[in-house]
Amino acid sequence: MAYRIGIIGGSGLYNIEGFTNQKWVTVKTPFGTPSDQLLTGTLAGREVVFLPRHARGHRVLPSELNHRANIWAMKKLGVAWIISVSAVGSLQKKYRPCDIVLVDQFLDRTKRDFEHTFFGRGIVGHIAFADPICEELRRLILKSARTAKARVHDGGTYVNMEGPAFSTRAESITNHKLGYDVIGMTNLGEAKCAREAEIAYATMAMITDYDCWKVDEAHVTVEMVVANLMKNAATAKVIVTGVIPQIPTKPAWPCHDALRNAIMTDKKVWPKKTIAQLKPMLVKYL
C-alpha cells in the first residue's frame, strides 16, 4: 500500500497550489465523528489526507475536538506521518507574530487527558512519551522552513491550555516566567493519540500574538489572530509543499513502532470488541 501523509490545520490550508485529485471522504469511527470529512488527494507527488481541525467554517471549539476520532480516521486512511499546522501565542519576546516554532515538548494544562488515549476497555497500554514529537519529521520541516527563508525557531515547549478563553494575565505571566515558549489549545491530544496510533507527528506552531504577558503589546484579540493566521497560512503552504517530497515512502522511524513494548495486557485476554475498535492500530500485533 502507498502510505499517506496527513496534514491537520486551518481551513485555508487545503487551498494549497498543486493539491490535485481532491475528494472529501466521510470516515466513521468507533470513537465518534471526526472534526469534518477528510480531504484526500495528491500533493508534491505524494498521497495526502487533509483534516480541517476546527471543521470548515471553524465550528468546533478546541475542547470539543475529538482527537481519537480524528487520528483513528487518519490511521484508517493509511496515514503514517502527520504535519500539524497550529496557531499559538508567544510566551517569549524572541518569538514574534508570524514566526514559526518547531516545538519538541508539551506541557499538559488540560483536564481532558482521559480523552487522549485509545487504551482502556480491557487493554492497558503505556506509550513512551518523553519525546512527544517525532524528531525525524521535525528536522525535515526545519530544513524546509529554512529553505523557504521563514523565521523559524528550532525547538520549544508548547503549553496546552484548555480554552476557549485566552489566558488570564496571571496565567500568561506565570508561563512566561517559567520559560515556556508558546501556548495553544489543541496539539497535545493529537500528539498522544498519534503516538499510540504509531503515526509520526510534528507541530508547526505558527505565532499569531504575544498572549497577554507582554503589557507593552496589544492583548490578543480574535481580529489579531485571524489577520496573522492569513499571513501564516501562505508560509505554511510553502513549507508543507517543500517537506512532503523529503518524507520517506515507508514508515520506519521509532514512532512507527511505538506500541511494540507499550501494551501490558496479555494478548489472550484482549476483549474482542476492543480489538475490533483498535484494529487499525493493533493489526500488526494480532
Coordinates of N, CA, C and O in Angstrom, one line a residue, residues 28-193:
K28 N -16.3 6.9 9.3 CA -17.0 6.6 10.6 C -16.0 5.9 11.5 O -15.2 5.0 11.1
T29 N -16.0 6.3 12.8 CA -15.0 5.7 13.7 C -15.7 5.2 14.9 O -16.8 5.7 15.3
P30 N -15.1 4.3 15.7 CA -15.7 3.8 16.9 C -15.7 4.8 18.0 O -16.3 4.6 19.1
F31 N -15.0 5.9 17.8 CA -14.9 7.0 18.8 C -15.7 8.2 18.5 O -15.6 9.3 19.1
G32 N -16.6 8.1 17.6 CA -17.5 9.2 17.2 C -17.1 9.8 15.9 O -16.3 9.2 15.1
T33 N -17.5 11.1 15.7 CA -17.3 11.8 14.4 C -16.1 12.6 14.4 O -15.8 13.4 15.4
P34 N -15.2 12.5 13.4 CA -14.1 13.5 13.3 C -14.6 14.9 13.1 O -15.7 15.2 12.9
S35 N -13.6 15.8 13.2 CA -14.0 17.3 13.1 C -14.8 17.6 11.8 O -15.6 18.5 11.8
D36 N -14.4 16.9 10.7 CA -15.1 17.1 9.4 C -14.8 15.9 8.5 O -14.1 15.0 9.0
Q37 N -15.3 16.0 7.3 CA -14.8 15.0 6.3 C -13.3 15.2 6.1 O -12.8 16.3 6.5
L38 N -12.6 14.2 5.6 CA -11.2 14.3 5.3 C -11.0 14.4 3.8 O -11.7 13.8 3.1
L39 N -10.1 15.3 3.5 CA -9.8 15.6 2.1 C -8.6 14.8 1.6 O -7.5 15.0 2.0
T40 N -8.8 13.8 0.7 CA -7.7 13.1 0.1 C -7.3 13.7 -1.2 O -8.1 14.4 -1.9
G41 N -6.1 13.4 -1.6 CA -5.6 14.0 -2.9 C -4.1 13.7 -3.0 O -3.5 13.0 -2.3
T42 N -3.5 14.4 -4.0 CA -2.1 14.3 -4.3 C -1.5 15.7 -4.2 O -2.0 16.7 -4.7
L43 N -0.3 15.7 -3.5 CA 0.4 17.0 -3.4 C 1.9 16.7 -3.4 O 2.4 15.8 -2.7
A44 N 2.6 17.4 -4.3 CA 4.1 17.2 -4.4 C 4.5 15.7 -4.6 O 5.4 15.2 -4.1
G45 N 3.6 15.1 -5.4 CA 3.9 13.7 -5.8 C 3.6 12.6 -4.8 O 3.9 11.5 -5.0
R46 N 2.9 13.0 -3.7 CA 2.6 12.0 -2.7 C 1.1 12.1 -2.4 O 0.4 13.1 -2.5
E47 N 0.6 11.0 -1.9 CA -0.9 10.9 -1.5 C -1.0 11.6 -0.1 O -0.2 11.2 0.8
V48 N -1.9 12.5 0.0 CA -2.0 13.2 1.3 C -3.5 13.2 1.8 O -4.4 13.0 1.0
V49 N -3.7 13.4 3.1 CA -5.0 13.5 3.7 C -5.0 14.8 4.5 O -4.2 14.9 5.4
F50 N -6.0 15.6 4.2 CA -6.1 16.9 5.0 C -7.3 16.9 5.9 O -8.4 16.5 5.4
L51 N -7.2 17.3 7.1 CA -8.3 17.5 8.0 C -8.4 18.9 8.5 O -7.4 19.4 9.2
P52 N -9.4 19.7 8.3 CA -9.6 21.0 8.9 C -9.9 20.8 10.4 O -11.0 20.3 10.7
R53 N -9.0 21.1 11.2 CA -9.1 20.8 12.7 C -10.4 21.2 13.3 O -11.0 20.5 14.1
H54 N -10.8 22.5 13.0 CA -12.0 23.0 13.6 C -13.2 23.0 12.7 O -14.2 23.7 12.9
A55 N -13.1 22.1 11.7 CA -14.1 22.0 10.6 C -14.2 23.2 9.7 O -13.7 24.3 10.1
R56 N -14.7 22.9 8.5 CA -14.8 24.1 7.6 C -15.8 25.1 8.1 O -16.8 24.7 8.6
G57 N -15.4 26.3 8.1 CA -16.2 27.4 8.7 C -15.9 27.6 10.2 O -16.5 28.4 10.9
H58 N -14.9 26.9 10.7 CA -14.4 27.0 12.1 C -15.6 26.8 13.1 O -16.0 27.8 13.8
R59 N -16.1 25.6 13.2 CA -17.3 25.3 14.0 C -17.1 24.5 15.3 O -18.0 24.3 16.1
V60 N -15.8 24.0 15.5 CA -15.6 23.1 16.6 C -14.6 23.8 17.6 O -13.5 24.2 17.2
L61 N -15.0 23.9 18.9 CA -14.1 24.5 19.9 C -12.9 23.6 20.2 O -13.0 22.4 20.0
P62 N -11.8 24.1 20.6 CA -10.6 23.3 21.0 C -11.0 22.1 21.9 O -10.6 21.0 21.7
S63 N -11.8 22.5 23.0 CA -12.1 21.5 23.9 C -13.2 20.5 23.4 O -13.5 19.5 24.1
E64 N -13.8 20.8 22.3 CA -14.8 19.9 21.7 C -14.1 18.9 20.7 O -14.7 18.0 20.1
L65 N -12.8 19.1 20.4 CA -12.1 18.3 19.4 C -12.1 16.8 19.8 O -11.8 16.5 21.0
N66 N -12.5 16.0 18.9 CA -12.4 14.5 19.2 C -11.1 14.0 18.6 O -11.1 13.5 17.5
H67 N -10.1 14.1 19.4 CA -8.7 13.7 18.9 C -8.7 12.2 18.5 O -8.1 11.8 17.5
R68 N -9.4 11.4 19.3 CA -9.4 9.9 19.0 C -10.0 9.7 17.6 O -9.5 8.9 16.8
A69 N -11.2 10.3 17.4 CA -11.8 10.1 16.1 C -11.0 10.7 14.9 O -10.8 10.0 13.9
N70 N -10.4 11.8 15.2 CA -9.6 12.4 14.1 C -8.4 11.6 13.7 O -8.1 11.3 12.5
I71 N -7.7 11.1 14.8 CA -6.4 10.3 14.5 C -6.8 8.9 14.0 O -6.2 8.3 13.1
W72 N -7.9 8.3 14.5 CA -8.3 7.0 14.1 C -8.7 7.0 12.6 O -8.3 6.2 11.8
A73 N -9.4 8.1 12.2 CA -9.7 8.3 10.8 C -8.5 8.4 9.9 O -8.4 7.8 8.8
M74 N -7.5 9.2 10.4 CA -6.2 9.3 9.6 C -5.6 7.9 9.5 O -5.1 7.6 8.4
K75 N -5.5 7.2 10.6 CA -4.9 5.9 10.5 C -5.6 4.9 9.5 O -5.0 4.2 8.8
K76 N -6.9 5.0 9.6 CA -7.8 4.1 8.7 C -7.5 4.4 7.2 O -7.5 3.5 6.4
L77 N -7.2 5.7 7.0 CA -6.9 6.1 5.6 C -5.4 5.9 5.2 O -5.0 6.4 4.1
G78 N -4.6 5.2 6.0 CA -3.3 4.9 5.7 C -2.2 6.0 6.0 O -1.1 5.9 5.4
V79 N -2.6 6.9 6.8 CA -1.6 8.0 7.2 C -0.6 7.5 8.1 O -0.9 6.8 9.1
A80 N 0.7 7.7 7.8 CA 1.8 7.3 8.7 C 2.6 8.5 9.2 O 3.5 8.3 10.1
W81 N 2.3 9.7 8.7 CA 3.0 10.9 9.2 C 2.0 12.0 9.2 O 1.1 12.1 8.3
I82 N 2.0 12.8 10.3 CA 1.1 14.0 10.4 C 1.9 15.2 10.6 O 2.7 15.3 11.5
I83 N 1.6 16.3 9.8 CA 2.2 17.6 10.0 C 1.0 18.4 10.5 O 0.0 18.6 9.9
S84 N 1.2 18.9 11.8 CA 0.2 19.8 12.4 C 0.5 21.2 12.2 O 1.7 21.6 12.5
V85 N -0.4 22.0 11.6 CA -0.2 23.5 11.5 C -1.1 24.1 12.5 O -2.3 24.0 12.3
S86 N -0.6 24.9 13.5 CA -1.4 25.3 14.6 C -1.1 26.8 14.9 O 0.1 27.1 15.0
A87 N -2.1 27.5 15.2 CA -2.0 28.9 15.7 C -1.6 28.8 17.2 O -2.2 28.1 18.0
V88 N -0.6 29.6 17.6 CA -0.2 29.7 19.0 C 0.1 31.1 19.4 O 0.3 32.0 18.6
G89 N 0.0 31.3 20.8 CA 0.5 32.6 21.3 C 2.0 32.5 21.7 O 2.4 31.4 22.2
S90 N 2.7 33.6 21.6 CA 4.1 33.6 22.0 C 4.2 33.9 23.5 O 3.6 34.8 24.0
L91 N 5.1 33.1 24.2 CA 5.3 33.4 25.6 C 6.7 34.0 25.9 O 7.0 34.3 27.0
Q92 N 7.5 34.3 24.8 CA 8.8 34.9 25.0 C 9.0 35.9 23.9 O 8.5 35.8 22.8
K93 N 9.7 37.0 24.3 CA 9.9 38.1 23.4 C 10.5 37.8 22.0 O 10.2 38.3 21.0
K94 N 11.4 36.7 22.0 CA 12.1 36.4 20.8 C 11.2 35.8 19.7 O 11.6 35.8 18.6
Y95 N 10.1 35.3 20.1 CA 9.1 34.7 19.2 C 8.1 35.8 18.8 O 7.2 36.1 19.6
R96 N 8.2 36.3 17.6 CA 7.4 37.4 17.1 C 6.2 36.9 16.3 O 6.3 35.8 15.7
P97 N 5.1 37.6 16.3 CA 4.0 37.2 15.4 C 4.5 36.9 14.0 O 5.3 37.6 13.5
C98 N 3.9 35.8 13.4 CA 4.3 35.3 12.1 C 5.6 34.5 12.1 O 6.0 33.9 11.1
D99 N 6.3 34.3 13.3 CA 7.4 33.4 13.4 C 6.8 32.0 13.5 O 5.6 31.8 13.8
I100 N 7.6 31.0 13.3 CA 7.2 29.6 13.5 C 8.2 28.9 14.5 O 9.4 29.1 14.4
V101 N 7.6 28.2 15.5 CA 8.3 27.5 16.4 C 8.1 26.0 16.2 O 7.0 25.5 16.2
L102 N 9.2 25.2 15.9 CA 9.1 23.8 15.7 C 9.3 23.1 17.1 O 10.4 22.7 17.5
V103 N 8.2 23.1 17.9 CA 8.3 22.6 19.3 C 8.7 21.2 19.4 O 8.6 20.4 18.4
D104 N 9.4 20.8 20.5 CA 9.7 19.4 20.7 C 9.2 18.9 22.1 O 9.5 17.8 22.4
Q105 N 8.5 19.8 22.8 CA 8.0 19.4 24.1 C 6.6 19.9 24.3 O 6.2 20.9 23.7
F106 N 5.8 19.3 25.2 CA 4.5 19.7 25.6 C 4.3 19.8 27.1 O 5.0 19.0 27.8
L107 N 3.5 20.7 27.6 CA 3.1 20.7 29.0 C 1.6 20.7 29.0 O 0.9 21.5 28.3
D108 N 1.0 19.7 29.7 CA -0.4 19.5 29.7 C -1.1 20.3 30.8 O -1.0 20.0 31.9
R109 N -1.9 21.3 30.3 CA -2.7 22.0 31.3 C -4.2 21.8 31.0 O -5.1 22.6 31.2
T110 N -4.5 20.7 30.4 CA -5.9 20.3 30.1 C -6.5 19.5 31.3 O -5.8 19.0 32.1
K111 N -7.8 19.3 31.2 CA -8.5 18.5 32.2 C -9.1 17.3 31.5 O -10.0 16.7 32.0
R112 N -8.6 17.0 30.3 CA -9.3 16.0 29.5 C -8.4 14.9 29.0 O -8.6 14.3 28.0
D113 N -7.3 14.6 29.8 CA -6.4 13.6 29.4 C -6.9 12.2 29.2 O -6.4 11.4 28.5
F114 N -8.1 11.9 29.9 CA -8.7 10.6 29.7 C -9.3 10.5 28.3 O -9.5 9.4 27.8
E115 N -9.4 11.6 27.5 CA -9.9 11.5 26.1 C -8.7 11.5 25.2 O -8.9 11.5 24.0
H116 N -7.5 11.4 25.7 CA -6.3 11.5 24.8 C -5.6 10.1 24.7 O -4.4 10.0 24.5
T117 N -6.4 9.1 24.9 CA -5.9 7.7 24.7 C -6.9 6.8 24.1 O -8.1 6.9 24.3
F118 N -6.4 5.8 23.3 CA -7.2 4.8 22.7 C -7.3 3.6 23.7 O -8.2 2.8 23.5
F119 N -6.5 3.6 24.7 CA -6.5 2.4 25.6 C -7.6 2.5 26.6 O -8.2 3.5 26.8
G120 N -7.8 1.3 27.3 CA -8.9 1.2 28.2 C -9.8 0.1 27.6 O -9.4 -0.6 26.7
R121 N -11.0 -0.1 28.3 CA -11.9 -1.1 27.8 C -11.3 -2.5 27.7 O -11.5 -3.3 26.7
G122 N -10.4 -2.8 28.6 CA -9.8 -4.2 28.7 C -8.4 -4.3 28.1 O -7.8 -5.4 28.3
I123 N -7.9 -3.3 27.5 CA -6.5 -3.3 27.0 C -5.7 -2.1 27.6 O -6.1 -1.0 27.4
V124 N -4.7 -2.4 28.4 CA -3.9 -1.4 29.1 C -2.6 -1.2 28.3 O -1.9 -2.1 28.0
G125 N -2.4 0.1 28.0 CA -1.1 0.4 27.3 C -0.5 1.7 27.8 O -1.2 2.6 28.3
H126 N 0.8 1.8 27.9 CA 1.5 3.0 28.3 C 2.6 3.3 27.3 O 3.7 2.6 27.3
I127 N 2.4 4.2 26.4 CA 3.4 4.6 25.4 C 4.5 5.4 26.1 O 4.3 6.1 27.0
A128 N 5.7 5.3 25.5 CA 6.8 6.2 25.9 C 6.5 7.6 25.3 O 6.2 7.7 24.1
F129 N 6.5 8.6 26.1 CA 6.2 10.0 25.6 C 7.1 11.0 26.1 O 6.8 12.2 26.1
A130 N 8.3 10.6 26.4 CA 9.4 11.6 26.9 C 9.7 12.6 25.8 O 9.8 13.8 26.1
D131 N 9.7 12.1 24.6 CA 9.9 13.0 23.4 C 8.7 12.9 22.6 O 8.5 12.0 21.7
P132 N 7.7 13.8 22.8 CA 6.4 13.7 22.2 C 6.2 14.0 20.8 O 5.2 13.7 20.1
I133 N 7.3 14.6 20.2 CA 7.3 15.0 18.8 C 8.2 14.1 18.0 O 9.3 13.7 18.6
C134 N 7.8 13.7 16.8 CA 8.7 12.8 16.0 C 9.9 13.7 15.5 O 9.7 14.6 14.7
E135 N 11.1 13.4 16.0 CA 12.3 14.2 15.8 C 12.7 14.2 14.3 O 13.1 15.2 13.7
E136 N 12.5 13.0 13.7 CA 12.9 12.9 12.3 C 12.0 13.8 11.4 O 12.6 14.5 10.5
L137 N 10.8 13.8 11.7 CA 9.8 14.6 10.9 C 10.1 16.1 11.2 O 10.1 17.0 10.3
R138 N 10.3 16.4 12.4 CA 10.6 17.8 12.9 C 11.8 18.4 12.1 O 11.8 19.5 11.7
R139 N 12.9 17.6 12.0 CA 14.1 18.1 11.3 C 13.8 18.3 9.9 O 14.4 19.3 9.3
L140 N 13.0 17.5 9.2 CA 12.7 17.7 7.8 C 11.9 19.0 7.6 O 12.1 19.7 6.7
I141 N 11.0 19.3 8.6 CA 10.2 20.5 8.5 C 11.1 21.7 8.7 O 11.0 22.7 8.0
L142 N 12.1 21.6 9.6 CA 13.0 22.7 9.9 C 13.8 23.0 8.6 O 14.0 24.2 8.3
K143 N 14.3 21.9 8.0 CA 15.1 22.1 6.7 C 14.2 22.8 5.7 O 14.7 23.8 5.0
S144 N 13.0 22.4 5.5 CA 12.1 23.0 4.5 C 11.8 24.5 4.9 O 11.8 25.4 4.0
A145 N 11.6 24.8 6.2 CA 11.3 26.1 6.6 C 12.5 27.1 6.4 O 12.4 28.2 5.9
R146 N 13.7 26.5 6.6 CA 14.9 27.3 6.4 C 15.1 27.6 4.9 O 15.5 28.7 4.5
T147 N 14.8 26.6 4.1 CA 14.9 26.8 2.6 C 13.9 27.8 2.1 O 14.2 28.6 1.2
A148 N 12.7 27.9 2.8 CA 11.7 28.9 2.4 C 12.0 30.2 3.0 O 11.2 31.2 2.9
K149 N 13.1 30.3 3.7 CA 13.5 31.6 4.4 C 12.5 32.1 5.4 O 12.3 33.3 5.6
A150 N 11.8 31.2 6.1 CA 10.8 31.5 7.1 C 11.6 31.9 8.4 O 12.7 31.4 8.6
R151 N 11.0 32.7 9.2 CA 11.5 33.0 10.6 C 11.1 31.8 11.4 O 10.0 31.7 12.0
V152 N 12.1 30.8 11.6 CA 11.8 29.6 12.2 C 12.7 29.4 13.4 O 13.9 29.7 13.4
H153 N 12.2 28.8 14.5 CA 12.9 28.5 15.7 C 13.0 27.0 16.0 O 11.9 26.3 15.9
D154 N 14.1 26.5 16.3 CA 14.4 25.1 16.4 C 14.2 24.6 17.9 O 15.0 24.8 18.7
G155 N 13.0 24.1 18.1 CA 12.7 23.5 19.5 C 11.9 24.5 20.3 O 11.9 25.7 20.1
G156 N 11.3 24.0 21.4 CA 10.5 24.8 22.3 C 9.4 24.0 22.9 O 9.1 22.9 22.5
T157 N 8.8 24.5 24.0 CA 7.8 23.9 24.8 C 6.4 24.5 24.5 O 6.3 25.7 24.7
Y158 N 5.5 23.7 24.2 CA 4.1 24.1 23.9 C 3.3 23.9 25.1 O 3.1 22.7 25.5
V159 N 2.7 24.9 25.7 CA 1.8 24.7 26.8 C 0.4 24.5 26.2 O -0.1 25.4 25.5
N160 N -0.2 23.4 26.6 CA -1.6 23.1 26.1 C -2.6 23.4 27.1 O -2.7 22.7 28.1
M161 N -3.2 24.6 27.0 CA -4.3 25.0 27.9 C -5.6 24.5 27.4 O -5.7 24.1 26.2
E162 N -6.7 24.7 28.2 CA -8.0 24.2 27.8 C -8.7 25.1 26.9 O -9.3 24.7 25.9
G163 N -8.8 26.4 27.2 CA -9.6 27.3 26.5 C -11.1 27.2 26.8 O -11.4 26.4 27.8
P164 N -12.0 27.8 26.1 CA -11.7 28.6 24.9 C -11.3 30.0 25.2 O -10.8 30.7 24.2
A165 N -11.5 30.5 26.4 CA -11.0 31.8 26.7 C -9.5 31.8 26.6 O -8.8 30.8 26.9
F166 N -8.9 33.0 26.2 CA -7.4 33.1 26.2 C -7.0 33.2 27.7 O -7.8 33.4 28.6
S167 N -5.7 33.2 28.0 CA -5.2 33.2 29.3 C -5.5 34.4 30.1 O -5.7 35.5 29.5
T168 N -5.6 34.3 31.4 CA -5.6 35.5 32.3 C -4.2 36.0 32.3 O -3.2 35.3 31.9
R169 N -4.0 37.3 32.7 CA -2.6 37.8 32.7 C -1.8 37.0 33.7 O -0.6 36.8 33.4
A170 N -2.3 36.7 34.8 CA -1.5 35.9 35.8 C -1.0 34.6 35.3 O 0.1 34.2 35.5
E171 N -1.9 33.9 34.5 CA -1.5 32.6 33.9 C -0.4 32.9 32.9 O 0.6 32.1 32.8
S172 N -0.6 33.9 32.0 CA 0.3 34.2 31.0 C 1.7 34.6 31.5 O 2.7 34.1 31.0
I173 N 1.7 35.4 32.6 CA 3.0 35.8 33.2 C 3.7 34.6 33.8 O 4.9 34.5 33.7
T174 N 2.9 33.7 34.4 CA 3.5 32.5 35.0 C 4.2 31.7 34.0 O 5.3 31.2 34.1
N175 N 3.5 31.4 32.9 CA 4.0 30.6 31.8 C 5.3 31.3 31.2 O 6.3 30.6 30.9
H176 N 5.2 32.6 31.1 CA 6.4 33.4 30.6 C 7.6 33.2 31.5 O 8.7 32.9 31.1
K177 N 7.3 33.4 32.8 CA 8.4 33.3 33.8 C 9.0 31.9 33.9 O 10.2 31.8 34.3
L178 N 8.2 30.9 33.7 CA 8.7 29.5 33.8 C 9.5 29.2 32.6 O 10.1 28.1 32.5
G179 N 9.5 30.1 31.6 CA 10.4 29.9 30.4 C 9.8 29.0 29.3 O 10.5 28.6 28.4
Y180 N 8.5 28.8 29.4 CA 7.9 28.1 28.3 C 7.8 28.9 27.0 O 8.0 30.2 27.1
D181 N 7.6 28.3 25.9 CA 7.8 29.1 24.6 C 6.5 29.6 24.0 O 6.4 30.7 23.6
V182 N 5.5 28.6 23.8 CA 4.3 29.0 23.1 C 3.1 28.4 23.8 O 3.3 27.4 24.6
I183 N 1.9 28.9 23.6 CA 0.7 28.4 24.2 C -0.4 28.2 23.2 O -0.6 29.0 22.3
G184 N -1.1 27.0 23.2 CA -2.1 26.7 22.3 C -3.2 25.8 23.0 O -3.0 25.5 24.2
M185 N -4.2 25.4 22.3 CA -5.3 24.7 22.9 C -5.5 23.3 22.3 O -6.5 22.7 22.6
T186 N -4.7 22.8 21.4 CA -5.1 21.6 20.6 C -4.1 20.5 20.4 O -4.5 19.4 20.2
N187 N -2.8 20.8 20.5 CA -1.9 19.8 19.9 C -1.5 18.6 20.7 O -1.1 17.6 20.2
L188 N -1.6 18.7 22.1 CA -1.1 17.7 22.9 C -2.0 16.4 22.7 O -1.4 15.3 22.6
G189 N -3.3 16.5 22.7 CA -4.2 15.4 22.5 C -3.9 14.7 21.2 O -3.9 13.5 21.1
E190 N -3.7 15.5 20.1 CA -3.3 15.0 18.8 C -2.0 14.2 18.9 O -2.0 13.0 18.4
A191 N -1.0 14.7 19.5 CA 0.3 14.1 19.6 C 0.2 12.8 20.4 O 0.8 11.8 19.9
K192 N -0.6 12.7 21.5 CA -0.7 11.5 22.3 C -1.4 10.4 21.4 O -0.9 9.3 21.4
C193 N -2.5 10.8 20.8 CA -3.2 9.8 20.0 C -2.4 9.3 18.8 O -2.4 8.1 18.5

